[in-house]
mmCIF file of C-alpha atoms in Angstrom:
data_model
loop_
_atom_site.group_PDB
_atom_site.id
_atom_site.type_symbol
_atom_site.label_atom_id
_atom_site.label_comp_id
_atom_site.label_asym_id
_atom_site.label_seq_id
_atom_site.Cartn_x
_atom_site.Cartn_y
_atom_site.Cartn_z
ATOM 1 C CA UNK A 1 0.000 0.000 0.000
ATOM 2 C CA UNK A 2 0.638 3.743 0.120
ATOM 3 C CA UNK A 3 3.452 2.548 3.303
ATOM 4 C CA UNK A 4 5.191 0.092 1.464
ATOM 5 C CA UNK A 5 8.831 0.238 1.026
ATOM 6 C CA UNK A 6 11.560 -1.195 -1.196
ATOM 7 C CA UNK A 7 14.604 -2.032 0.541
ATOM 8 C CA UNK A 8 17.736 -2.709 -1.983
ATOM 9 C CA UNK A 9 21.584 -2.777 -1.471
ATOM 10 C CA UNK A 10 20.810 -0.808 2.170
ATOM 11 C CA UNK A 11 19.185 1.798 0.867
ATOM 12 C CA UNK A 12 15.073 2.427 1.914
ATOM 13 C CA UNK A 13 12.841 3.717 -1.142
ATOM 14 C CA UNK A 14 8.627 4.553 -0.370
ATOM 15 C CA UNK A 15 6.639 3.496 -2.516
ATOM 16 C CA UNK A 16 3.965 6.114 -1.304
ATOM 17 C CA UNK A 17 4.456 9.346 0.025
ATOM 18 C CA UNK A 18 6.814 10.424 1.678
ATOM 19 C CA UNK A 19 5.304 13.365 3.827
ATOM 20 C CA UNK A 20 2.630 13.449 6.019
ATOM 21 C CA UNK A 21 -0.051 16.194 6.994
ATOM 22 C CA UNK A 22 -2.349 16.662 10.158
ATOM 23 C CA UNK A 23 0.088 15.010 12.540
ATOM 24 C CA UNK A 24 -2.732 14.919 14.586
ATOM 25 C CA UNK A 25 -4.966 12.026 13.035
ATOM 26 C CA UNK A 26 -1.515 9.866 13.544
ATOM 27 C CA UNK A 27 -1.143 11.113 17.145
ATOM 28 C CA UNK A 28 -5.019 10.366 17.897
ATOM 29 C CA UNK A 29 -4.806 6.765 16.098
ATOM 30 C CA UNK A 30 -1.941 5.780 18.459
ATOM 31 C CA UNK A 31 -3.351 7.237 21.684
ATOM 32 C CA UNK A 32 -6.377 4.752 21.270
ATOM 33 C CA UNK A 33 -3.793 2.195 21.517
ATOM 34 C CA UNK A 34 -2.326 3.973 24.251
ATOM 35 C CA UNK A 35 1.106 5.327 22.737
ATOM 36 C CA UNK A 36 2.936 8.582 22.621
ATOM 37 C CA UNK A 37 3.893 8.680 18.578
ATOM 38 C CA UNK A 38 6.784 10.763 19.822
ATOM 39 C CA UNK A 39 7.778 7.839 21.679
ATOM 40 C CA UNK A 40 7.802 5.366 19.183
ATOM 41 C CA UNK A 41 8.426 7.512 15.675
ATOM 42 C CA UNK A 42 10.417 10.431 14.822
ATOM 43 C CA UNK A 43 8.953 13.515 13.106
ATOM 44 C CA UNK A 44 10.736 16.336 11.541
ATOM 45 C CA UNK A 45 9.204 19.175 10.046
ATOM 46 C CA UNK A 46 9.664 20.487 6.864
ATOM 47 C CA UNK A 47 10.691 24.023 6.884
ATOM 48 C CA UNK A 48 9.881 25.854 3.788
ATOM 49 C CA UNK A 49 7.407 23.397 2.939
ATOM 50 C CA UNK A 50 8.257 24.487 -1.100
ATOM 51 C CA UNK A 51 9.305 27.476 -2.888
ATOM 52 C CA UNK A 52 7.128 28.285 -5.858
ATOM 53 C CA UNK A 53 9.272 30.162 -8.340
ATOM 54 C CA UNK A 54 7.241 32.080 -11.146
ATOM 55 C CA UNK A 55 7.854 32.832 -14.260
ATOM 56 C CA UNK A 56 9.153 36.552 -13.969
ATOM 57 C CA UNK A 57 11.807 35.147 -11.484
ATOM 58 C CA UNK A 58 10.323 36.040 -8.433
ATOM 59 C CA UNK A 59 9.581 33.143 -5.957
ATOM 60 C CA UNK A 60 7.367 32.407 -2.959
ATOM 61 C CA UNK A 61 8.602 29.870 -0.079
ATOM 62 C CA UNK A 62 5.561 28.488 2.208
ATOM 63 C CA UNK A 63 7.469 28.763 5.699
ATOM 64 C CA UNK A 64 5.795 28.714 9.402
ATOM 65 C CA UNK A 65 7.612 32.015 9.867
ATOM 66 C CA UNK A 66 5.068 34.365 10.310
ATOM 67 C CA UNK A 67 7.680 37.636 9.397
ATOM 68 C CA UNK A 68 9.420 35.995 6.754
ATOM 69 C CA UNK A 69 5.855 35.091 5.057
ATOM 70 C CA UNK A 70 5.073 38.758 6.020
ATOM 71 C CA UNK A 71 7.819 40.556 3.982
ATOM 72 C CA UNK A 72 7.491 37.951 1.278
ATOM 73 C CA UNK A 73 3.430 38.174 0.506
ATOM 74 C CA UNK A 74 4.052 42.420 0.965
ATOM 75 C CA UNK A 75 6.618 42.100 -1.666
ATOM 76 C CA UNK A 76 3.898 40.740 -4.034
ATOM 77 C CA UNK A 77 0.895 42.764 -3.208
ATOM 78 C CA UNK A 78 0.549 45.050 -0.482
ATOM 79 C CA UNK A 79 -2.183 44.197 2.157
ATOM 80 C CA UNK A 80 -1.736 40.191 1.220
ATOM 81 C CA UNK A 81 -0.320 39.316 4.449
ATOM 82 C CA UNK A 82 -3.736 40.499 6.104
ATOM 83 C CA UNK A 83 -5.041 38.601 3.073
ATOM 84 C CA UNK A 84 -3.171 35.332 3.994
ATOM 85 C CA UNK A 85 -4.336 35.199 7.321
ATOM 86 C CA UNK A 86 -8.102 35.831 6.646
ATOM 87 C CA UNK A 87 -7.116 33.202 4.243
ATOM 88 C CA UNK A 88 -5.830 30.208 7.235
ATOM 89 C CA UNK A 89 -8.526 31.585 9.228
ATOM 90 C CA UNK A 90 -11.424 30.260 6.694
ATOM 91 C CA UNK A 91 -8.899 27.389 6.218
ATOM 92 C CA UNK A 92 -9.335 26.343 9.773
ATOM 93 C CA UNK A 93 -13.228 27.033 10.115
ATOM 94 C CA UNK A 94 -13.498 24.461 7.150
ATOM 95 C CA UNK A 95 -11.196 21.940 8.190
ATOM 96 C CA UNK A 96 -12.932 21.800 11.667
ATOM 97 C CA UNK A 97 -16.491 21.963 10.562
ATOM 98 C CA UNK A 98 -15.808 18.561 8.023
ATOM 99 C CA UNK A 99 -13.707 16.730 10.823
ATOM 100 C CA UNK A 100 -16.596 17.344 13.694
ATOM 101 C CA UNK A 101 -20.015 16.892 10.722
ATOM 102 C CA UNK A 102 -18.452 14.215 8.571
ATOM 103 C CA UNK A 103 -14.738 12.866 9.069
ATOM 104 C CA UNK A 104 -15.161 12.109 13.035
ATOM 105 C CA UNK A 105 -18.512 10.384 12.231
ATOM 106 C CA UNK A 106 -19.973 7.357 11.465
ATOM 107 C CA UNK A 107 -22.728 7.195 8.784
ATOM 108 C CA UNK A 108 -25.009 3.978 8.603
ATOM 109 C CA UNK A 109 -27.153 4.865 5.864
ATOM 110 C CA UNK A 110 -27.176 7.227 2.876
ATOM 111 C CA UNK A 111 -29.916 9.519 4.365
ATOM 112 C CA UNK A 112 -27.558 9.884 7.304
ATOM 113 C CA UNK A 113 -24.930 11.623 5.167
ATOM 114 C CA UNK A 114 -27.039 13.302 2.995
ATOM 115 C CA UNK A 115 -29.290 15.131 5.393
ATOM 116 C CA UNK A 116 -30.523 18.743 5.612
ATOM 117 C CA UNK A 117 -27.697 19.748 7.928
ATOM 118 C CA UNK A 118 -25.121 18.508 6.116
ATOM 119 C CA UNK A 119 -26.586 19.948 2.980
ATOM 120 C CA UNK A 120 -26.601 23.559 4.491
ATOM 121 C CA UNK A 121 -22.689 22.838 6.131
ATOM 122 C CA UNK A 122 -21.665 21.957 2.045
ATOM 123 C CA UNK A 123 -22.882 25.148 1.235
ATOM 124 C CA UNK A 124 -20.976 26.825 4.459
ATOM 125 C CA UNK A 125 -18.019 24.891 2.772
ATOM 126 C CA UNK A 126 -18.029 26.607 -0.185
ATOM 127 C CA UNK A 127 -18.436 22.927 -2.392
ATOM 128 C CA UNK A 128 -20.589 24.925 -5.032
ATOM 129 C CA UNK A 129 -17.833 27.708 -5.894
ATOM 130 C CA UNK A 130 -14.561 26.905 -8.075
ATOM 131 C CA UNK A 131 -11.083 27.358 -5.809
ATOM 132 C CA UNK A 132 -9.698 29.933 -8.037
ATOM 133 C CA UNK A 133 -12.268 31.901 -8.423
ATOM 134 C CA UNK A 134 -12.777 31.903 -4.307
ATOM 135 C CA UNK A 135 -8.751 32.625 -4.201
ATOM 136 C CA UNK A 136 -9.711 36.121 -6.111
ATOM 137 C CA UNK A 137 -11.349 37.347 -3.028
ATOM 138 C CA UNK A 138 -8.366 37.249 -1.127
ATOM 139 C CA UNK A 139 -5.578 38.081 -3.343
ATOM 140 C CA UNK A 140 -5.607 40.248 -6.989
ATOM 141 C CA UNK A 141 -1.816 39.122 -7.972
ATOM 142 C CA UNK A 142 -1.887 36.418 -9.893
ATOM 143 C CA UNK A 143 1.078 34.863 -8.320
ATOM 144 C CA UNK A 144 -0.153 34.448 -5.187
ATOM 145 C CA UNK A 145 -4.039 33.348 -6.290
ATOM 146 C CA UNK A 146 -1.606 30.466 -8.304
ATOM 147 C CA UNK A 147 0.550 29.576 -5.291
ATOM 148 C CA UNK A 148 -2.649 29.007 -2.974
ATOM 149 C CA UNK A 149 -4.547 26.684 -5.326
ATOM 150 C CA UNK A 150 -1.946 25.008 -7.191
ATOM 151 C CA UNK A 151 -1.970 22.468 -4.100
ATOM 152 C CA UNK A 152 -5.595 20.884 -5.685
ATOM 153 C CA UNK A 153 -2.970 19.251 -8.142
ATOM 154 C CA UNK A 154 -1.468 17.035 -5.437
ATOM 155 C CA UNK A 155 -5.277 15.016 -6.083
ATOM 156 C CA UNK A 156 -5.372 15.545 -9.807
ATOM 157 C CA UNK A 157 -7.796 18.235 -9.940
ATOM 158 C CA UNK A 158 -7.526 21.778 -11.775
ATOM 159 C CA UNK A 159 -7.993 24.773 -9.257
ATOM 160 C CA UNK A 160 -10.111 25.372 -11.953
ATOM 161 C CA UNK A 161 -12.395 22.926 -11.428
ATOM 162 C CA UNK A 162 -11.463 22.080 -7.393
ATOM 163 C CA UNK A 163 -14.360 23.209 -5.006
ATOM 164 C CA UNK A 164 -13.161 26.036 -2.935
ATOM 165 C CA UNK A 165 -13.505 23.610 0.327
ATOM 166 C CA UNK A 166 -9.736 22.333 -0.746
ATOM 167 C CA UNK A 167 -8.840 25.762 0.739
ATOM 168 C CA UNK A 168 -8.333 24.132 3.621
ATOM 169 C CA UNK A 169 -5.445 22.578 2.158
ATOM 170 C CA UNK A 170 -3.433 25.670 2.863
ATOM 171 C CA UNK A 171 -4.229 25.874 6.315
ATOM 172 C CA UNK A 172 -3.131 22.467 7.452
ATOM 173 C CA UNK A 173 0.530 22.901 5.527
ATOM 174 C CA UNK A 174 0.815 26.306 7.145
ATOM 175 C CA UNK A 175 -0.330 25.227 10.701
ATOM 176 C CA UNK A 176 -0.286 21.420 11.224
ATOM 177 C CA UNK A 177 2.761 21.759 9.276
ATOM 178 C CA UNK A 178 4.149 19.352 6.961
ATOM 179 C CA UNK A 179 6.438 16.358 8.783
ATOM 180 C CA UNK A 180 9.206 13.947 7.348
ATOM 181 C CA UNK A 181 9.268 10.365 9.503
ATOM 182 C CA UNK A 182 12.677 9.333 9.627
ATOM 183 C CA UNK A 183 12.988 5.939 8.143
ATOM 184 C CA UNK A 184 10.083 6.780 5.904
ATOM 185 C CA UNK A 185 6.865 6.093 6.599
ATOM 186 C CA UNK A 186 6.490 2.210 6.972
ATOM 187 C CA UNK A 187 8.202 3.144 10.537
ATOM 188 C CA UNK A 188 4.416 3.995 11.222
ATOM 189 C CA UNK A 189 3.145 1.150 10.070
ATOM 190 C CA UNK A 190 5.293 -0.486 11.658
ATOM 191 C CA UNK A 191 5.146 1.198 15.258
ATOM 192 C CA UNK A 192 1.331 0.673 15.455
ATOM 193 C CA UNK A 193 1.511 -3.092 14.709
ATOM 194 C CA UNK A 194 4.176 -3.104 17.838
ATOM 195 C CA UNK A 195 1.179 -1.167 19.343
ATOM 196 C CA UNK A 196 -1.435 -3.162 18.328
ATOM 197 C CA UNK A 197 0.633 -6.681 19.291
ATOM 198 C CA UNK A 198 1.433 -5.089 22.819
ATOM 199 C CA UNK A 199 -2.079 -4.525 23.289
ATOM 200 C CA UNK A 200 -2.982 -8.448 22.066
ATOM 201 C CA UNK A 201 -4.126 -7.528 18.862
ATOM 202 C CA UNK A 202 -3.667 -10.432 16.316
ATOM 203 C CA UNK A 203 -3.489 -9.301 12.883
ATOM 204 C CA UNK A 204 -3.735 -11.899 10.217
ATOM 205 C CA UNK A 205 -2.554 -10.854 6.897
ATOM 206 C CA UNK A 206 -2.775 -11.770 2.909
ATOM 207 C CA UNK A 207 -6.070 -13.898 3.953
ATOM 208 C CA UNK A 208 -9.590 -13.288 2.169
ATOM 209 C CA UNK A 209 -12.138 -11.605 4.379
ATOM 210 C CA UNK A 210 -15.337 -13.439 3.426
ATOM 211 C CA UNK A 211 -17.398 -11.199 5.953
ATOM 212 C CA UNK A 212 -17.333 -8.170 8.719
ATOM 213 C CA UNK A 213 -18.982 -9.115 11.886
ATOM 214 C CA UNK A 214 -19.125 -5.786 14.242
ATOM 215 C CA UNK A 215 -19.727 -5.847 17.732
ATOM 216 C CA UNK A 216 -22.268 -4.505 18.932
ATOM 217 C CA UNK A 217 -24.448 -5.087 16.016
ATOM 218 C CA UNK A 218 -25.018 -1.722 14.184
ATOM 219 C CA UNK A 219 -28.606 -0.929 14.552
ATOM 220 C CA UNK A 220 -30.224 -0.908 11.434
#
């Protein structure tokens, strides 16, 4: 899968990624088992995340240093900084509103997900307007409004045609932060089966699964 690895003549390739976002859902996966993940994998953040260079030979580099970003986004377009931060603020609003309403939730029929409060949070979400075109609103160079959607391409979608939702996208590089696991990240996968055999889990692998039985029964 996506944590594979390919280990040849010493050297450790991934086969998937090798950067993580929203530390967090890791962190929260191994305290239900009990575990620090600082005690069992090491993290290091990558600081600038990228520097976008454009074609008139200026360049942009995301970095968690609020000054630096400050003096950078001024040198573009003056008032962008304030911009920028309006800009994570939405970020965060959205990326808390799906994780509480849909990612943190279990849905055990199609009328559960699709219900009238859900429909009204899409809308909050901005699902019906194009990124781009929400990116405008924010920032009038068009170096900037390209360096805060041209993250939709990491899914194969156009900023274009990417809902303006994915806006949250910026917000969790900029504050979650994006981290390197040294060893790559199979040391994950590998540190929660430890977890998962120290808590007398026993996983059985490359076997058929011929049914799910859940405990207690899902009503319904």
């Amino acid at each position: 899968g996506r944590c594979a690895e390919i280990v040849r003549d010493g050297h450790r390739f991934d086969v998937g990624p090798t950067i993580i976002l929203v530390p967090s859902a890791f962190e929260e996966a191994f305290g239900a088992m009990g575990v620090k993940l600082e005690d069992v994998c090491e993290f290091v953040r990558v600081d600038p995340t990228y520097t976008v260079h454009f074609h008139d030979g200026s360049k942009l580099s995301l970095t968690n240093d609020l000054q630096r970003m400050e003096k950078q986004l001024e040198s573009f377009e003056p008032g962008s900084f304030r911009s920028f931060l309006s800009l994570l603020r939405q970020g965060h609003d959205h990326l808390h509103m799906t994780l509480k309403a849909i990612a943190h939730r279990n849905f055990y029929s199609i009328f559960e997900f699709f219900s009238l409060s859900n429909f009204f949070l899409l809308l909050r979400l901005n699902v019906l307007r194009k990124h781009y075109s929400y990116i405008k609103r924010y920032f009038a160079d068009s170096r900037l409004r390209s360096a805060f959607t041209f993250q939709d391409m990491y899914i194969g979608v156009s900023p274009y045609d990417a809902p303006a939702t994915f806006s949250l996208l910026q917000y969790t590089e900029f504050c979650d932060g994006v981290w390197y696991c040294k060893g790559g990240l199979c040391r994950i996968a590998d540190a929660l089966v430890d977890a998962c055999n120290a808590a007398g889990v026993s996983i059985t692998y490359r076997s058929p699964v011929k049914s799910i039985v859940v405990d207690p029964p899902v009503p319904g």
